[in-house]
Coordinates of N, CA and C in Angstrom, one line a residue:
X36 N -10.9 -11.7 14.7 CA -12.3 -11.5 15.0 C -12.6 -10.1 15.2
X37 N -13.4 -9.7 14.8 CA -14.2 -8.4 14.6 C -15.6 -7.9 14.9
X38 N -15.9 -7.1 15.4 CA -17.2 -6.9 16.0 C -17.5 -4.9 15.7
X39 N -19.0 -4.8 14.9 CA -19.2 -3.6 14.8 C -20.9 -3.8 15.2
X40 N -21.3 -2.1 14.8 CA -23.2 -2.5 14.9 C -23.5 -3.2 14.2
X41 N -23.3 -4.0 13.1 CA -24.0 -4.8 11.9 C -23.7 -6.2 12.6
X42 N -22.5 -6.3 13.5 CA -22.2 -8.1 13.9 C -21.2 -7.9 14.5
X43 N -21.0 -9.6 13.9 CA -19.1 -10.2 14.4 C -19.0 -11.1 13.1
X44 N -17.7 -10.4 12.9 CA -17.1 -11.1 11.4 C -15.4 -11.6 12.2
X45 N -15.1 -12.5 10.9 CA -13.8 -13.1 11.2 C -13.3 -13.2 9.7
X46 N -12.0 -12.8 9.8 CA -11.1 -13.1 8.5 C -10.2 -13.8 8.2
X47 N -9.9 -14.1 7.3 CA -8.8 -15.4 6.4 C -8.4 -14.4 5.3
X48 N -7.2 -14.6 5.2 CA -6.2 -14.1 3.9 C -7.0 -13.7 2.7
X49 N -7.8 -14.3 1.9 CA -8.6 -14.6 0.6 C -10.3 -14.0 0.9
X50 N -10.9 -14.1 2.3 CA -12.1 -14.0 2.9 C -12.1 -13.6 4.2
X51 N -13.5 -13.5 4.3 CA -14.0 -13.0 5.6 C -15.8 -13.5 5.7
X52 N -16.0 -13.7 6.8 CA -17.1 -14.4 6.9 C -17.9 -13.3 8.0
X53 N -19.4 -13.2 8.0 CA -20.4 -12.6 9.1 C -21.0 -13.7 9.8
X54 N -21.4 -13.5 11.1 CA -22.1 -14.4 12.0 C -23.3 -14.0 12.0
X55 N -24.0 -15.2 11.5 CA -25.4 -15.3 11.1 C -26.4 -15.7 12.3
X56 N -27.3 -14.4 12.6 CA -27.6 -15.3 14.2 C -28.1 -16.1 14.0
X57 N -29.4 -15.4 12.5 CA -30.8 -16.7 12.5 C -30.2 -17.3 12.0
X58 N -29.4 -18.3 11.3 CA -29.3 -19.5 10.8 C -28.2 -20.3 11.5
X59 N -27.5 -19.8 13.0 CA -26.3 -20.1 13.5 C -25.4 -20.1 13.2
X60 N -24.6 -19.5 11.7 CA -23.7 -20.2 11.5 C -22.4 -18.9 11.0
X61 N -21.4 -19.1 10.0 CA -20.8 -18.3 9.3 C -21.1 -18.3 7.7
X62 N -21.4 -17.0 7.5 CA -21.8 -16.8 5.9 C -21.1 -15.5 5.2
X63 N -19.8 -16.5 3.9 CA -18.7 -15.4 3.6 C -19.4 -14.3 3.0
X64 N -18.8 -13.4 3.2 CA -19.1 -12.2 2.1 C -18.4 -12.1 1.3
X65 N -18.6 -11.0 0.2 CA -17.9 -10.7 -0.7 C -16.2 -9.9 -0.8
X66 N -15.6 -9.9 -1.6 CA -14.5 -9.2 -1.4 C -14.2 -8.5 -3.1
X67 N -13.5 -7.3 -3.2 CA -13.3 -7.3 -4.3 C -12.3 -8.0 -4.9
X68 N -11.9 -8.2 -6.3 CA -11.1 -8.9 -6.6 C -10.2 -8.4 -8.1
X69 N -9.0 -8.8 -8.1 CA -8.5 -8.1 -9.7 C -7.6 -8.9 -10.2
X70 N -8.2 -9.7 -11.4 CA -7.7 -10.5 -11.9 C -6.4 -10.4 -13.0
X71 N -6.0 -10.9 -13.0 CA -4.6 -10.8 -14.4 C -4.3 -12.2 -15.3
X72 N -4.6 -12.5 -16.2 CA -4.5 -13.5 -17.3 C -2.5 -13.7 -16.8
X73 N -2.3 -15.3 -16.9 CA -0.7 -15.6 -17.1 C -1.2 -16.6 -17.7
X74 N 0.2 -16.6 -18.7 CA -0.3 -17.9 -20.1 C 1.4 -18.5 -19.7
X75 N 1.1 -19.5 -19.8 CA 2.6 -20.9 -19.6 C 2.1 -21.8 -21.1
X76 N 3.7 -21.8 -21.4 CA 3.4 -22.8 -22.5 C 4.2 -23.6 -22.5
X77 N 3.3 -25.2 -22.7 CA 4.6 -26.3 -22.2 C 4.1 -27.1 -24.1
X78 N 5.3 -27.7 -24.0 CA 5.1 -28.9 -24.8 C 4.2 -28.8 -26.3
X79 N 4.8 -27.3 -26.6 CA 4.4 -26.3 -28.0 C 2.7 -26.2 -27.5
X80 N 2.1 -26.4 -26.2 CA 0.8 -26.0 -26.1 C 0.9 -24.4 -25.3
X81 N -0.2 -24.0 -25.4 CA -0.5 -22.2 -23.9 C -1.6 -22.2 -23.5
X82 N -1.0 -22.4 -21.8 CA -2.6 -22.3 -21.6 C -2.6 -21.3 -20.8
X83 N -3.8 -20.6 -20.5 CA -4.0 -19.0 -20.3 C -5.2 -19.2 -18.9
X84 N -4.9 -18.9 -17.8 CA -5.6 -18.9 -16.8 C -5.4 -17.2 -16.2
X85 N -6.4 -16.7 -15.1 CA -6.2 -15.9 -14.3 C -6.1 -15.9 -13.2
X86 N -5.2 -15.3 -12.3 CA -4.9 -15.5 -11.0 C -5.2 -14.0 -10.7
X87 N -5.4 -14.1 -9.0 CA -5.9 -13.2 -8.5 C -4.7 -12.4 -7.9
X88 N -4.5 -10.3 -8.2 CA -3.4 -10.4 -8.4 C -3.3 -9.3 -6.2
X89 N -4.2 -9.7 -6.0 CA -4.3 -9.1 -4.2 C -5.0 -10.1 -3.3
X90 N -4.7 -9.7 -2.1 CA -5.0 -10.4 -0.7 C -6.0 -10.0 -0.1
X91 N -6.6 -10.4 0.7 CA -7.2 -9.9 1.6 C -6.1 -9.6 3.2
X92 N -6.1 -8.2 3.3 CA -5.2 -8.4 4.3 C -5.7 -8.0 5.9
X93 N -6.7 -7.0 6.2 CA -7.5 -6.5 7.2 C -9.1 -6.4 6.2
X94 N -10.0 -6.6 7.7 CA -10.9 -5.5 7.3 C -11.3 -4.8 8.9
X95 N -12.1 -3.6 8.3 CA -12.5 -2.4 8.8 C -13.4 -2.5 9.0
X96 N -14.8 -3.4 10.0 CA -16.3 -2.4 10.0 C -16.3 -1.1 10.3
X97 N -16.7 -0.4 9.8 CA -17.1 0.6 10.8 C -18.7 1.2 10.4
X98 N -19.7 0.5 11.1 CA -21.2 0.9 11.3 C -21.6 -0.3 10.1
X99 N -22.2 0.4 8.8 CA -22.9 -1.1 8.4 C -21.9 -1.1 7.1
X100 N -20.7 -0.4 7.4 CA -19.5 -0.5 5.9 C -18.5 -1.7 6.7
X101 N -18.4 -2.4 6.0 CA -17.0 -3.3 6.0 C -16.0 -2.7 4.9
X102 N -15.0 -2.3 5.2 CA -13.6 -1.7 4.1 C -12.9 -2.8 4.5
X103 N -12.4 -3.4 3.3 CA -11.5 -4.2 3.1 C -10.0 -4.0 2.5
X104 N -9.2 -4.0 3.2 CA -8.0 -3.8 3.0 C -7.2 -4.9 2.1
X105 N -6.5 -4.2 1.1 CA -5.8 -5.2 0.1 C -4.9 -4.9 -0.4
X106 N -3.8 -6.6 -0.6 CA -2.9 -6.1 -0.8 C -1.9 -6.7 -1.9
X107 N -1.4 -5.4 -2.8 CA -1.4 -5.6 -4.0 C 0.3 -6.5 -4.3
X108 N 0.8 -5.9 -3.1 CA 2.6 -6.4 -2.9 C 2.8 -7.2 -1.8
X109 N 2.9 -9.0 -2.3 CA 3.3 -9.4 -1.1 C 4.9 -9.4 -0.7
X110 N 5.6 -8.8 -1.5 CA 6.5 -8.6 -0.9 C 7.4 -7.0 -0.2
X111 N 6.1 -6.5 0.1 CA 5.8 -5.4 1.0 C 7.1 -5.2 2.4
X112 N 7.2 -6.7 2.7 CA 8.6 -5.9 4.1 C 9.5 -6.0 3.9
X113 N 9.8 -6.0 2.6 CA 11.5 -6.0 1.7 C 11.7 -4.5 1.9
X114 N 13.4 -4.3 2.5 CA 13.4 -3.0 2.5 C 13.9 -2.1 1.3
X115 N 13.5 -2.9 0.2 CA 14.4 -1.9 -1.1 C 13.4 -2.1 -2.2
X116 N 13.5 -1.8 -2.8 CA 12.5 -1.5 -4.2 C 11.5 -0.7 -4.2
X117 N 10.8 -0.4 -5.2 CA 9.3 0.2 -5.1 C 8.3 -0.9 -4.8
X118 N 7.8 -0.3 -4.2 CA 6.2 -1.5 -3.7 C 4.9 -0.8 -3.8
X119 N 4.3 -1.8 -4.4 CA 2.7 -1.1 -4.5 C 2.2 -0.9 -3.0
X120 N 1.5 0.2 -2.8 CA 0.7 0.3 -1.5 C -0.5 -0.3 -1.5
X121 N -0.9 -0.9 -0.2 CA -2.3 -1.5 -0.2 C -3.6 -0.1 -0.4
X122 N -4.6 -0.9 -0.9 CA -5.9 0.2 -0.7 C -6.8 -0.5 -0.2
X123 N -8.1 0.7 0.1 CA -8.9 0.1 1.1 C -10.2 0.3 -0.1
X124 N -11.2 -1.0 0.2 CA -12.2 -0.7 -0.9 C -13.7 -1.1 0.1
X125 N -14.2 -0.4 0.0 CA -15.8 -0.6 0.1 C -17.2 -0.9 -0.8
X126 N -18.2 -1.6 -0.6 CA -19.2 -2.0 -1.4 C -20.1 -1.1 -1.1
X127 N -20.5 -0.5 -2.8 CA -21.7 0.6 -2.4 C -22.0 0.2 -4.1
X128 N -22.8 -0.8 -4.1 CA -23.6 -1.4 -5.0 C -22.4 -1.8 -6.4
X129 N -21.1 -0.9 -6.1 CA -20.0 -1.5 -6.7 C -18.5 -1.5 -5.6
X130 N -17.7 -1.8 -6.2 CA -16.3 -1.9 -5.2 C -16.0 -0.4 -5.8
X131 N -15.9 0.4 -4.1 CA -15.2 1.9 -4.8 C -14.2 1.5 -4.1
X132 N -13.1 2.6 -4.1 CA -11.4 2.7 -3.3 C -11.7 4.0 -2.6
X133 N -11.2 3.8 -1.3 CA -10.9 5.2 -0.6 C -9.2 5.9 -1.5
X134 N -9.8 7.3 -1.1 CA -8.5 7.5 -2.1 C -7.2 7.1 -1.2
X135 N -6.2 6.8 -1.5 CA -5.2 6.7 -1.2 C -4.3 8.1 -0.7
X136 N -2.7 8.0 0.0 CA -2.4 9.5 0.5 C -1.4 9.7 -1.1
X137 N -1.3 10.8 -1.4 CA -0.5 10.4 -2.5 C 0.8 10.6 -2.0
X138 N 1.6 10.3 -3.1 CA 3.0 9.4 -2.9 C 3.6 8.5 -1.4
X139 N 2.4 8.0 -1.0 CA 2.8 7.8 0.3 C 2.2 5.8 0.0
X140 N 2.9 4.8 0.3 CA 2.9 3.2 0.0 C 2.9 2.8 1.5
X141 N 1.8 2.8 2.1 CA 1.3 2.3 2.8 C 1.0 0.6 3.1
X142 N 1.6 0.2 4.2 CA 1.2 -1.3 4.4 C 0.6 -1.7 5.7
X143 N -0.4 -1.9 6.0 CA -1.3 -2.1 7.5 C -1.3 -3.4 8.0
X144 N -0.5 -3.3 9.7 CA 0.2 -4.1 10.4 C -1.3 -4.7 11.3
X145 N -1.9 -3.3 11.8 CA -2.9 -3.7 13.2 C -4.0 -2.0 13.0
X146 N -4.9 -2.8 13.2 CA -6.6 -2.1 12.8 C -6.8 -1.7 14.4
X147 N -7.3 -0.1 14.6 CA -7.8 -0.3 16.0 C -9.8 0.9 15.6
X148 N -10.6 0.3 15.8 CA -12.3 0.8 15.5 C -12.4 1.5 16.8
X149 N -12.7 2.8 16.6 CA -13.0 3.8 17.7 C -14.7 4.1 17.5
X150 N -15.7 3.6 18.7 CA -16.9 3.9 18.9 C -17.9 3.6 17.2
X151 N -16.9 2.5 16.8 CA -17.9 2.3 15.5 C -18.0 3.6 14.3
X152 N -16.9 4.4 14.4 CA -17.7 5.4 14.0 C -16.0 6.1 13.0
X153 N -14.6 5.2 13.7 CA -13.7 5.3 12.7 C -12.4 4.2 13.2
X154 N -11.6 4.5 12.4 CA -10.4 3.5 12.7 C -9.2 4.1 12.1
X155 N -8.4 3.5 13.2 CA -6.8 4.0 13.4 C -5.7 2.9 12.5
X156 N -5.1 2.8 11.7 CA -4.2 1.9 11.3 C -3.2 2.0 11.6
X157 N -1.9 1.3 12.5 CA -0.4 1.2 12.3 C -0.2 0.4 10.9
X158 N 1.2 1.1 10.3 CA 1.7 0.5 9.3 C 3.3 -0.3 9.3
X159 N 3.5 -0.8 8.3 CA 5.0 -1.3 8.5 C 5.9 -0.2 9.1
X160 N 5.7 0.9 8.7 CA 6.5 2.1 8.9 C 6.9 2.7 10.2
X161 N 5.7 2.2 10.6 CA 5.4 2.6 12.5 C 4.5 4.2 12.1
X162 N 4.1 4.4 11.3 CA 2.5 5.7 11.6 C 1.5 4.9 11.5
X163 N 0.5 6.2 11.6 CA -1.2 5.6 11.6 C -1.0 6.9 11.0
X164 N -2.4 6.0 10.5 CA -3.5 6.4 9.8 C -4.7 6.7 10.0
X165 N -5.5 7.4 9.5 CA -7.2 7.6 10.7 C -7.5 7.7 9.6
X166 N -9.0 6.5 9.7 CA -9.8 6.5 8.6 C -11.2 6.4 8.9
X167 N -11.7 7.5 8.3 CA -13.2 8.2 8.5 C -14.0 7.7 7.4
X168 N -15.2 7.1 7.0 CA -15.9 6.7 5.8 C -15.6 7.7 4.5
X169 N -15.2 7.4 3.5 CA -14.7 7.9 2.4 C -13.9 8.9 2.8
X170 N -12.7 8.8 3.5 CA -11.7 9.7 3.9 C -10.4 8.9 4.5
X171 N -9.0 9.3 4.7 CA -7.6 8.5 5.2 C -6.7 9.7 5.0
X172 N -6.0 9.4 6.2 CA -5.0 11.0 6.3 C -4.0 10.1 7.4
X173 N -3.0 10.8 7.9 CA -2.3 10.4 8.5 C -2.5 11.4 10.0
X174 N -1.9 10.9 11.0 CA -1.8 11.9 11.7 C -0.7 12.1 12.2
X175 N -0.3 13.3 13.3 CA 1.3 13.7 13.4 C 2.1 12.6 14.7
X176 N 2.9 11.7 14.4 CA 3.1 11.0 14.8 C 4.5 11.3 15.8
X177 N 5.0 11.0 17.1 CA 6.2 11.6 18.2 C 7.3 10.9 18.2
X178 N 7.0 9.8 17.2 CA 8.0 8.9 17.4 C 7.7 7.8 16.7
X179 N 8.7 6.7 16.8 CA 8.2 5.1 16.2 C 6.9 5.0 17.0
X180 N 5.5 4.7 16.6 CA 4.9 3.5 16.9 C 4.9 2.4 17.1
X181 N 5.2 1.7 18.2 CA 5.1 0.3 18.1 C 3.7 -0.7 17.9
X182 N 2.6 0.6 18.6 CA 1.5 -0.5 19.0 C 0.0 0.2 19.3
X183 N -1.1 0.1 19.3 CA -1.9 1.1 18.5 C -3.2 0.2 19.6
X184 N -3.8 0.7 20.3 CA -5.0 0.2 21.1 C -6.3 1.3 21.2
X185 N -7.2 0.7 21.4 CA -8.5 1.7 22.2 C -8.4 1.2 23.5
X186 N -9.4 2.3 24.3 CA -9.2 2.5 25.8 C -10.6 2.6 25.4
X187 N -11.3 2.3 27.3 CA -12.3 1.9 27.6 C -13.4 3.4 27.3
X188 N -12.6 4.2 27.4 CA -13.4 5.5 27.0 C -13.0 5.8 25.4
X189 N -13.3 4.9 24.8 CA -13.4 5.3 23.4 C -12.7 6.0 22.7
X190 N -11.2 5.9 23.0 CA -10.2 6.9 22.2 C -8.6 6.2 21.9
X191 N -7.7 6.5 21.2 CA -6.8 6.0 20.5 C -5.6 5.7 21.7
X192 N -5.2 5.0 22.4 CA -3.6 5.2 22.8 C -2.5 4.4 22.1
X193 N -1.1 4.4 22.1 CA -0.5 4.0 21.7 C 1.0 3.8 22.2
X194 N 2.0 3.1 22.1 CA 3.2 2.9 22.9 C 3.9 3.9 21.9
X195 N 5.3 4.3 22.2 CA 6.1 4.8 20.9 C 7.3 4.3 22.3
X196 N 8.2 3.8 21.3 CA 9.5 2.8 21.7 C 10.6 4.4 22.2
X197 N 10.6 4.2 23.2 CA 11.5 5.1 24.2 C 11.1 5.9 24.8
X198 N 9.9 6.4 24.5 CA 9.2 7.4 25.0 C 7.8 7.2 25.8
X199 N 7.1 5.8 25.7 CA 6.5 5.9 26.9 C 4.7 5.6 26.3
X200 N 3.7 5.4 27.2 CA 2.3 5.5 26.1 C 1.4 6.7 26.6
X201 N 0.7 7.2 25.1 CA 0.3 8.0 25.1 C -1.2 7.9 24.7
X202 N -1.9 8.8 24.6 CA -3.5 9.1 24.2 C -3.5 10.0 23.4
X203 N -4.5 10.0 22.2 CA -4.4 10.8 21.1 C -6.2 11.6 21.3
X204 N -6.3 12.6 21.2 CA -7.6 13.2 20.7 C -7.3 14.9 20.7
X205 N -7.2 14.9 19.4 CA -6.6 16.2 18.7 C -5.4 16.5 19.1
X206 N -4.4 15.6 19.8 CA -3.2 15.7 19.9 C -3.1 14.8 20.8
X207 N -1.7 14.2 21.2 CA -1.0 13.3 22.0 C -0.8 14.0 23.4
X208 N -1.2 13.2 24.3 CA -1.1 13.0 26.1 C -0.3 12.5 26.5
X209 N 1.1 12.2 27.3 CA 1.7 11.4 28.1 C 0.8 10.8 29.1
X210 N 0.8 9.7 28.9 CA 0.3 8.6 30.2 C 1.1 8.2 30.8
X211 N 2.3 7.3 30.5 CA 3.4 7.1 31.6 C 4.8 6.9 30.5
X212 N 4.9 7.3 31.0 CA 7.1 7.0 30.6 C 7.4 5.6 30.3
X213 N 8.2 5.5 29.1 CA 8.4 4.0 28.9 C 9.2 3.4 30.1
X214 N 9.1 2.5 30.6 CA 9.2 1.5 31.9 C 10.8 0.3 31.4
X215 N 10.9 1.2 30.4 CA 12.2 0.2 29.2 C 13.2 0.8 30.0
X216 N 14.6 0.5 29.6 CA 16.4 1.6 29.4 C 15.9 1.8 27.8
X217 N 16.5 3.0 27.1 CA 16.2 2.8 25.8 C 17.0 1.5 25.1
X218 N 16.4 1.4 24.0 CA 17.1 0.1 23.3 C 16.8 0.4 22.2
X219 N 17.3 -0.2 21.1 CA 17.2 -0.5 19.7 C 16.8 -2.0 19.2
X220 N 17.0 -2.5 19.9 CA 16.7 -3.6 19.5 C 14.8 -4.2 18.7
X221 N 15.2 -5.3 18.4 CA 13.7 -5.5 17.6 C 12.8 -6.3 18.2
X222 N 11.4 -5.6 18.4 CA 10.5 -6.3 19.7 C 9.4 -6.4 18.9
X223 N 8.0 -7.5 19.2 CA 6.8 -7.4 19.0 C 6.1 -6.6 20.0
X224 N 5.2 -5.8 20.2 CA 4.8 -4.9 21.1 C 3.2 -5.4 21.2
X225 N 3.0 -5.4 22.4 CA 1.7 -5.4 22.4 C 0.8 -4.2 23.8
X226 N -0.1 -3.6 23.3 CA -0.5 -2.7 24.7 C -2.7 -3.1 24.6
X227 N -2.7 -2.7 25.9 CA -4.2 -2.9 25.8 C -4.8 -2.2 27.2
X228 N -6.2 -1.7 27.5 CA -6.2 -1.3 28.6 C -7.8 -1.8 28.8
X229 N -7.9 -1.7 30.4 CA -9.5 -1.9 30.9 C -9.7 -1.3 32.1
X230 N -10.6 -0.6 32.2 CA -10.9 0.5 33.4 C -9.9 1.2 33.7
X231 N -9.6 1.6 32.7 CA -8.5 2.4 33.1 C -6.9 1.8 33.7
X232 N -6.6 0.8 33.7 CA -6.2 -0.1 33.7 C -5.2 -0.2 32.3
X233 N -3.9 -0.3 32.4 CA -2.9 -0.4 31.4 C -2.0 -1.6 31.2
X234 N -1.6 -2.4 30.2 CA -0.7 -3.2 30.0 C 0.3 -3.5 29.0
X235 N 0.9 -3.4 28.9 CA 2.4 -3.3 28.3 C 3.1 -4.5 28.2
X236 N 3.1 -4.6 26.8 CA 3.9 -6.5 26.8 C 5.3 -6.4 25.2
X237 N 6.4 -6.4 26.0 CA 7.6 -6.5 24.6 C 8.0 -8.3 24.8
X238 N 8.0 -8.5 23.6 CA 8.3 -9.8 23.1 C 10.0 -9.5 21.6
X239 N 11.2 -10.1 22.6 CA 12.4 -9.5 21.7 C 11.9 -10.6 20.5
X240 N 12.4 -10.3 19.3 CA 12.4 -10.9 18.2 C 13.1 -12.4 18.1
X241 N 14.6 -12.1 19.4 CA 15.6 -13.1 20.0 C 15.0 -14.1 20.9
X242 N 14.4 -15.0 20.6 CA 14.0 -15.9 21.3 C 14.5 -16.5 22.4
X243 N 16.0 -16.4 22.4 CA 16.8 -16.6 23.8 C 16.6 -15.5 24.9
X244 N 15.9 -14.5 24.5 CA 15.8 -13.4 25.5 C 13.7 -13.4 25.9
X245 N 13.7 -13.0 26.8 CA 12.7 -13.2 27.7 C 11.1 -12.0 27.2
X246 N 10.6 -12.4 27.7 CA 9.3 -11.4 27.1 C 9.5 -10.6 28.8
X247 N 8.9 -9.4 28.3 CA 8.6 -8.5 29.4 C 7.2 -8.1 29.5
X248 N 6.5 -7.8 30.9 CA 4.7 -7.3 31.0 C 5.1 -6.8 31.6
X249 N 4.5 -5.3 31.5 CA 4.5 -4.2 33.0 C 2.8 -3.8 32.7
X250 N 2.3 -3.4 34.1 CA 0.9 -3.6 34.5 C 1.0 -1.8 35.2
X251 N 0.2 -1.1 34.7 CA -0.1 0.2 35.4 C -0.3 0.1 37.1
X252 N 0.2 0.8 37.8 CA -0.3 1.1 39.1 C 0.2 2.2 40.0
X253 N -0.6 3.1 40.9 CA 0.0 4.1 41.0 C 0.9 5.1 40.0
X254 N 0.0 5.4 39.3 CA 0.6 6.6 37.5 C 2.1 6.3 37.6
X255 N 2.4 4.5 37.1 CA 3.5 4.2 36.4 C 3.5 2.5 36.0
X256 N 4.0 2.3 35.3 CA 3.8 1.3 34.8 C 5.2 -0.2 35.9
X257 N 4.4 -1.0 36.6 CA 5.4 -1.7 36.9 C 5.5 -3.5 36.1
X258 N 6.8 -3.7 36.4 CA 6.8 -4.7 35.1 C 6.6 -6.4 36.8
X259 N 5.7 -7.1 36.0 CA 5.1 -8.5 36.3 C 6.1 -9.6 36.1
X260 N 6.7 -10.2 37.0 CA 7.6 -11.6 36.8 C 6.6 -12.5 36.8
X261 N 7.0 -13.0 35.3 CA 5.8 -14.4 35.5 C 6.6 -15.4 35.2
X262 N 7.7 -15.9 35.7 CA 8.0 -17.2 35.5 C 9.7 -16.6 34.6
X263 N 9.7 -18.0 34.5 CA 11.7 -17.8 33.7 C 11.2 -17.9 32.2

């Protein structure tokens, strides 16, 4: 679910829909699409259909642009071969592409919209990306990324795995020290904040091992027992 000045949209793999106030309801929009002819031939017949050869995998409002993110390789989190990178495409009476970074195969994990006015992407890789209307660049990144949020003042923070979360605007802030021992191990991350107010949640990949929350207070992060 998504919300910019133009509305609140929600997306599906294939689509994405806008919420229609006057008519109450949800009404899909468009997406672009790229088709590829495959021909099977059975039984000395061929028959020739087209399948669609990308996803819908994010989208981006930002102001009255929806960018839709697409994706050309679904088998993108294989760690070996070449892989197409996703691109981002916008409607401006046709589907254009933002340019892409060159030689750089990009795949977008989690979308974060700053003041309507741009957006941050983490990728499989663990960077971001900052994407400005007809523009995408990367920025200098301190470490793994795990996890990529806005703050109630309008600006980018994010976790980086050993080192703690930080705030970006023209360069990176220390907010607090990771609350972890270091580890290597493999976690889902999640961070989010409100009034200034911080939260911190690792989820191991190991399901026999326990989720952790730590909650800001007094400039450090302490971690919440909620149960076994």
């Amino acid at each position: 679910l998504y919300s910019s000045s133009s509305g609140f949209f929600i997306e599906a793999i294939r689509a994405y829909w806008k919420w229609n106030e006057q008519q109450n309801t949800w009404t899909q929009q468009p997406i672009p699409h790229f088709k590829k002819a495959m021909s099977i031939t059975y039984d000395g017949k061929t028959y020739t259909s087209e399948i669609d050869t990308a996803t819908l995998t994010r989208i981006i409002p930002i102001g009255k642009t929806v960018f839709c993110v697409m994706r050309f390789d679904q088998f993108s989190f294989l760690d070996f071969g070449n892989h197409e990178s996703d691109k981002i495409f916008y409607l401006d009476s046709t589907w254009k592409q933002i340019p892409n970074i060159p030689n750089y195969a990009y795949f977008v994990e989690t979308v974060v919209t700053l003041k309507d006015k741009e957006a941050y992407m983490l990728t499989q890789d663990k960077k971001i990306l900052h994407l400005l209307p007809l523009k995408m660049d990367t920025i200098n990144s301190i470490g793994q990324c795990d996890a990529i949020a806005s703050s109630s003042s309008g600006k980018l923070i994010a976790s980086f795995r050993n080192l703690g979360i930080y705030e970006y605007q023209n360069g990176w802030t220390k907010l607090f020290s990771a609350p972890y021992s270091p580890d290597n191990g493999e976690y889902y991350t999640y961070l989010t904040e409100f009034n200034n107010q911080f939260a911190l949640a690792m989820t191991p990949h190991d399901v026999k091992q326990k989720t952790h929350l730590w909650i800001s207070s007094d400039n450090s992060l302490k971690e919440i027992n909620f149960g076994k």
